mmCIF file of N, CA and C in Angstrom:
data_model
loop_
_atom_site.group_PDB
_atom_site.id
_atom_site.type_symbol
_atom_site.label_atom_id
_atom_site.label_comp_id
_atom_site.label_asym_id
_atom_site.label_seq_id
_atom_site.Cartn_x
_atom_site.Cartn_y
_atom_site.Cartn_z
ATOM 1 N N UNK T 1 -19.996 -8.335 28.848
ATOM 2 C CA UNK T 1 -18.601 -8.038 29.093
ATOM 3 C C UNK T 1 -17.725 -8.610 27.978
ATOM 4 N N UNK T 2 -18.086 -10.284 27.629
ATOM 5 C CA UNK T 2 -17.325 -10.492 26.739
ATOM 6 C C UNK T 2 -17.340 -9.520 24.747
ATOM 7 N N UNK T 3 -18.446 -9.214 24.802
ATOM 8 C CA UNK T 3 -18.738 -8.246 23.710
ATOM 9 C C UNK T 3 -18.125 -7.388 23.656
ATOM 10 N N UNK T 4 -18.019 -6.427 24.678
ATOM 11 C CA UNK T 4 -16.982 -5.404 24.489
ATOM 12 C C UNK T 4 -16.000 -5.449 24.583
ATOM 13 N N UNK T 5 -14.813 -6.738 25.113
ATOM 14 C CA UNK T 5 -13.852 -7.793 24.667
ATOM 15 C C UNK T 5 -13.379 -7.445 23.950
ATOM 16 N N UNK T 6 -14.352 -8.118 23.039
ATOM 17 C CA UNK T 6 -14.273 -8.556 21.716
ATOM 18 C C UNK T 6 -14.291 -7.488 20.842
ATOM 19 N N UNK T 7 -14.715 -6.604 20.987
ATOM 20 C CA UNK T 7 -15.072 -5.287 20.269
ATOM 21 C C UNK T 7 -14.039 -4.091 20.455
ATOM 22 N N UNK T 8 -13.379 -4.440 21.697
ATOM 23 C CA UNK T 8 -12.130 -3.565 21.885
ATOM 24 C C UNK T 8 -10.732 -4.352 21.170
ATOM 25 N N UNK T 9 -10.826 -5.758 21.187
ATOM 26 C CA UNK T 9 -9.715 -6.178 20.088
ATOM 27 C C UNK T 9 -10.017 -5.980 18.603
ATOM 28 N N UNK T 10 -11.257 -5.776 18.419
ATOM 29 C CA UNK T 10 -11.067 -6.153 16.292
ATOM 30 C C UNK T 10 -10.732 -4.292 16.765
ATOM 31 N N UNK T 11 -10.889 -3.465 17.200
ATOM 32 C CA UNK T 11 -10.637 -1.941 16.976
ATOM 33 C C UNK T 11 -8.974 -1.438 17.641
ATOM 34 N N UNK T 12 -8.363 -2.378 18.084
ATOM 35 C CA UNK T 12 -6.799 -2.470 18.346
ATOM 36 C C UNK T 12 -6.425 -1.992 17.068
ATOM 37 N N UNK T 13 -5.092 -1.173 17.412
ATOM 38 C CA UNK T 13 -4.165 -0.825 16.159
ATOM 39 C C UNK T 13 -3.435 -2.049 15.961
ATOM 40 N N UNK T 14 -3.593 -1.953 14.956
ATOM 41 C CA UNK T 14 -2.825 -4.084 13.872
ATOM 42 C C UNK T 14 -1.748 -3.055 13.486
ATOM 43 N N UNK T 15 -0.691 -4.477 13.780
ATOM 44 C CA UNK T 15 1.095 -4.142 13.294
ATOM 45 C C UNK T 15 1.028 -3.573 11.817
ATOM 46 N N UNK T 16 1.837 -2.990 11.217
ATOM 47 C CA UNK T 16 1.939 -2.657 9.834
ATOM 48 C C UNK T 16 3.368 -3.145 9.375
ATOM 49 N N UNK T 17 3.772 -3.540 8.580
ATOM 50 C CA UNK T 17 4.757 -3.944 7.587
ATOM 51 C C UNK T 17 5.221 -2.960 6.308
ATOM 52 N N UNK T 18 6.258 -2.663 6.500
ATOM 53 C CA UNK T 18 6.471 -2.260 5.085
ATOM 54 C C UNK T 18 6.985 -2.619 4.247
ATOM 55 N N UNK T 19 6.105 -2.214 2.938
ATOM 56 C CA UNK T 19 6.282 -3.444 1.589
ATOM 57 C C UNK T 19 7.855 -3.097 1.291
ATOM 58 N N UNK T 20 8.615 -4.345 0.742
ATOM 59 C CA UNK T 20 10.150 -3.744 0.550
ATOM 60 C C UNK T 20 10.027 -3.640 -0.873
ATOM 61 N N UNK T 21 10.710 -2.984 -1.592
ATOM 62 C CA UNK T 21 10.704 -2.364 -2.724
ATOM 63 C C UNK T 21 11.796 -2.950 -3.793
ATOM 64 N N UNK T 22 11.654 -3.448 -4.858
ATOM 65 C CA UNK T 22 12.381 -3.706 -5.614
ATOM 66 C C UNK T 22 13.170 -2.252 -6.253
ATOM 67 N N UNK T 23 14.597 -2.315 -6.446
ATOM 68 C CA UNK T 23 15.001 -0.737 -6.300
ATOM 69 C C UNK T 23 15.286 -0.417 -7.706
ATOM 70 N N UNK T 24 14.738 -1.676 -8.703
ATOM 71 C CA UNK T 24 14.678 -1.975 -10.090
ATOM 72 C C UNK T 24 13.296 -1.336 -10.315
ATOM 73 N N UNK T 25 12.526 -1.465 -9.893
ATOM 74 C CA UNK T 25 11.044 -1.224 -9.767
ATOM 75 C C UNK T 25 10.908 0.397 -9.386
ATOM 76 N N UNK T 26 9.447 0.785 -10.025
ATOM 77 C CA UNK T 26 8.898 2.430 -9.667
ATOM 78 C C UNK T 26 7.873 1.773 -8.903
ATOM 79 N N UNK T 27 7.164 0.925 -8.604
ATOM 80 C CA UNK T 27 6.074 0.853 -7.612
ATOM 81 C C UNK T 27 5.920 -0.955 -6.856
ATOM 82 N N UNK T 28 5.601 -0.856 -6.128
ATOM 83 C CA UNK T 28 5.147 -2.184 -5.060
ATOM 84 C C UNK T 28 4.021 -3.310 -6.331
ATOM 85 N N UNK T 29 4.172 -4.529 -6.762
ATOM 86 C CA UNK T 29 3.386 -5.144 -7.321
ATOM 87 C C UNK T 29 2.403 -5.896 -5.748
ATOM 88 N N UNK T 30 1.352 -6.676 -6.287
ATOM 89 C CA UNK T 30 0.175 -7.092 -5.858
ATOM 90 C C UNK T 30 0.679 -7.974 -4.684
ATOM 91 N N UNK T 31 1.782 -8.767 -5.189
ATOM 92 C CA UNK T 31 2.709 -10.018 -4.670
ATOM 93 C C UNK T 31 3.027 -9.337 -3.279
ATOM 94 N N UNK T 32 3.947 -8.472 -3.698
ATOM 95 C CA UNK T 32 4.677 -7.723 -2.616
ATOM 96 C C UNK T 32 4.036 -7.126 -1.511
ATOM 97 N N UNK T 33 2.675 -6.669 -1.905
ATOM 98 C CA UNK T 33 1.821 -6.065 -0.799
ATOM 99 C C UNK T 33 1.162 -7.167 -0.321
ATOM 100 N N UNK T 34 1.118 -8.441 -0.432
ATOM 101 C CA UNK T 34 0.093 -9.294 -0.303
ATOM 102 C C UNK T 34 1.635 -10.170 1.096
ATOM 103 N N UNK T 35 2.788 -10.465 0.314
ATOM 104 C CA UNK T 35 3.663 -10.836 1.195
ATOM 105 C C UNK T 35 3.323 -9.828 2.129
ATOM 106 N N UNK T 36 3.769 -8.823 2.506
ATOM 107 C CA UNK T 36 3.820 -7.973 3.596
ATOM 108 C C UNK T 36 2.792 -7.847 4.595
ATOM 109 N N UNK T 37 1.551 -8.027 4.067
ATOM 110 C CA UNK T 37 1.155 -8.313 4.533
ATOM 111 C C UNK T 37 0.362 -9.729 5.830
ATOM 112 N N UNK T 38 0.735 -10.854 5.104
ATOM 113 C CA UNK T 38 1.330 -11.979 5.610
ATOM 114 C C UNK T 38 1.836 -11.672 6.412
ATOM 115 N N UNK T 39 3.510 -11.394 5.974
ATOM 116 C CA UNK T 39 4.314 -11.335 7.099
ATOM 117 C C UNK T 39 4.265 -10.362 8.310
ATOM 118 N N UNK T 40 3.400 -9.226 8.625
ATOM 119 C CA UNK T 40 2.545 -8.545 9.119
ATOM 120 C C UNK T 40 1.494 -8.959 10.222
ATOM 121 N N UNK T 41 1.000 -10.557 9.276
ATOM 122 C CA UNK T 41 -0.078 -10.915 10.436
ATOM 123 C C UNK T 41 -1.548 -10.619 9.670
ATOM 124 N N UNK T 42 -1.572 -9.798 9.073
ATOM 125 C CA UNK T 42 -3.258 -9.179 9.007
ATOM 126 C C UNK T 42 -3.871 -9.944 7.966
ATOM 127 N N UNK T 43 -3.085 -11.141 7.551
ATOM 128 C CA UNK T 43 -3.470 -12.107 6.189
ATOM 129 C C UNK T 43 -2.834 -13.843 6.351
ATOM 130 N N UNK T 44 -3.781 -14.418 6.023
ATOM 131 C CA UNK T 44 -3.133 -15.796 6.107
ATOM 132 C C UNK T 44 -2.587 -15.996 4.301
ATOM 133 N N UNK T 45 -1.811 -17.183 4.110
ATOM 134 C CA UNK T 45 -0.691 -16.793 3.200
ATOM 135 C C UNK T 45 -1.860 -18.063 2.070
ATOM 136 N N UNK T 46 -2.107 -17.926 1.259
ATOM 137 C CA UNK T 46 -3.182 -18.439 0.570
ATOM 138 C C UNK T 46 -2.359 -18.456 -1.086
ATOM 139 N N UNK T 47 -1.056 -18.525 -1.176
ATOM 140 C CA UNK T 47 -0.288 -18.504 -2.644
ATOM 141 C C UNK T 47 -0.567 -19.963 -3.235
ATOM 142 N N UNK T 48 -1.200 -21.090 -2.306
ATOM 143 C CA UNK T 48 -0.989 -22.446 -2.572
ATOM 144 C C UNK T 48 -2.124 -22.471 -2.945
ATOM 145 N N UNK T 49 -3.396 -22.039 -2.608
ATOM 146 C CA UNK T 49 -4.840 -22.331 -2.471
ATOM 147 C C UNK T 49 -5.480 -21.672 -3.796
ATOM 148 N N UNK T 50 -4.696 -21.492 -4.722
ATOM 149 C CA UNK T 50 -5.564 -21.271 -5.852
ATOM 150 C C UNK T 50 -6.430 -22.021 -6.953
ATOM 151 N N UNK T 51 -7.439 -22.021 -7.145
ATOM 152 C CA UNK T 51 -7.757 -23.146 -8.065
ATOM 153 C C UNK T 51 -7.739 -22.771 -9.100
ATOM 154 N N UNK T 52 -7.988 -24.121 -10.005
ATOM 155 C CA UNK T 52 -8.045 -23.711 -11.229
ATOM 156 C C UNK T 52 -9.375 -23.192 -12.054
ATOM 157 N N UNK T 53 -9.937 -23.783 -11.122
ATOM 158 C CA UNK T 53 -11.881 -23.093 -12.080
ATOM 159 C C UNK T 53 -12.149 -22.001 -11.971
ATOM 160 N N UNK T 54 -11.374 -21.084 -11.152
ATOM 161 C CA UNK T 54 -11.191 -19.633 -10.840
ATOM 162 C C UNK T 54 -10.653 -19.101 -12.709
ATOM 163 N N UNK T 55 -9.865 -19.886 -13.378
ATOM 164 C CA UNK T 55 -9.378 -19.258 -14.367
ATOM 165 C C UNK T 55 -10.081 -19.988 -15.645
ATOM 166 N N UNK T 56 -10.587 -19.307 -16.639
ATOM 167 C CA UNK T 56 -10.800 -19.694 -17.634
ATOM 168 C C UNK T 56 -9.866 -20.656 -18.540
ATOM 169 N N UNK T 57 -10.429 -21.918 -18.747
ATOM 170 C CA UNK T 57 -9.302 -22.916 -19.588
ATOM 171 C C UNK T 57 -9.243 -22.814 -20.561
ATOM 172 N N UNK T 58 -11.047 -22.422 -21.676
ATOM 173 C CA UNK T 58 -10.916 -22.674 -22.561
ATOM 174 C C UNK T 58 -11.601 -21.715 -23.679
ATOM 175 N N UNK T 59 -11.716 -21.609 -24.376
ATOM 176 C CA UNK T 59 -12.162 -20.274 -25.356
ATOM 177 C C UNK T 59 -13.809 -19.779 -24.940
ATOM 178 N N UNK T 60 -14.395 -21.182 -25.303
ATOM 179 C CA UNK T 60 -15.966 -20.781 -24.983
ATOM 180 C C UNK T 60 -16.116 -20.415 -23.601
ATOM 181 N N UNK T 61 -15.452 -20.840 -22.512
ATOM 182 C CA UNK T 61 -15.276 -19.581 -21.005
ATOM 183 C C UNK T 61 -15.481 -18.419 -20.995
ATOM 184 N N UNK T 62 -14.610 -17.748 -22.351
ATOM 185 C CA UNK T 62 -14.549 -15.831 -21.849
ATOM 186 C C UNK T 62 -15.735 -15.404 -22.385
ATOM 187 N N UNK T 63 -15.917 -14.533 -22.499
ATOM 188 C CA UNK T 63 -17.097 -13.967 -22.575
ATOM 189 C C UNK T 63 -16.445 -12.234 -23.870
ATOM 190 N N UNK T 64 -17.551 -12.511 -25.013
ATOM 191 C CA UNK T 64 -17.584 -11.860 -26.571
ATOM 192 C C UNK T 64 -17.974 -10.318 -25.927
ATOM 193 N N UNK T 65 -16.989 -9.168 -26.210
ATOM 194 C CA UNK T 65 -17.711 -8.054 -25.517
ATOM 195 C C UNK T 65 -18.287 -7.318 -26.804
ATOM 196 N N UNK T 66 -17.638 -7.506 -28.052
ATOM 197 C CA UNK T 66 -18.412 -6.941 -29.596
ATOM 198 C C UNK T 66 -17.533 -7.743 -30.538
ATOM 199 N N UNK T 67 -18.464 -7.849 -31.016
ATOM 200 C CA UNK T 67 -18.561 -8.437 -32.491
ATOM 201 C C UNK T 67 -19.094 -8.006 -33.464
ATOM 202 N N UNK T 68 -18.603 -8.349 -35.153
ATOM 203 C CA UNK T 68 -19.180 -7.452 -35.995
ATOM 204 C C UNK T 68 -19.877 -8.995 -36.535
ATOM 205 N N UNK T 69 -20.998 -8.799 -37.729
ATOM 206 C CA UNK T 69 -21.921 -9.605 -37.777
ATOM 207 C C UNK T 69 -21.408 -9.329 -39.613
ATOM 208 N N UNK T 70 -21.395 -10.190 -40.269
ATOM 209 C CA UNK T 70 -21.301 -10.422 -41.807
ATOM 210 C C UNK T 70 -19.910 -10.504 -42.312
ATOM 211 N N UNK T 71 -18.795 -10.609 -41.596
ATOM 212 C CA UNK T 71 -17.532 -10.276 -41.648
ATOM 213 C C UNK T 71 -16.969 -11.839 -41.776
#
């Protein structure tokens, strides 16, 4: 019983939000859909939780996609 509970809430229609639009702007950036969503509910707000080892610090990090050889 509790399974199908459970299985009838994750298949509930979830609130929707709509992204507000900068009226300077032609399209919604990443930010904006990511707020809206937040504020929506369907996302916990994770703008604080970024680390830094996620981003490359230092040159030898990225990665050479071509190179020329004798140059």
């Amino acid at each position: 019983m509790e399974l199908l509970q459970a299985q009838v809430a994750n298949t509930a229609v979830r609130k929707r939000k709509a992204v507000q639009l900068d009226p300077n702007t032609k399209f919604a950036t990443i930010s904006d859909v990511q707020k809206a969503q937040v504020e929506a509910g369907e996302k916990e707000d994770t703008a604080g939780e970024s680390s830094e080892s996620d981003l490359p610090s230092e040159a030898e990090d990225c990665i050479v996609v071509a190179s020329r050889r004798g140059q």
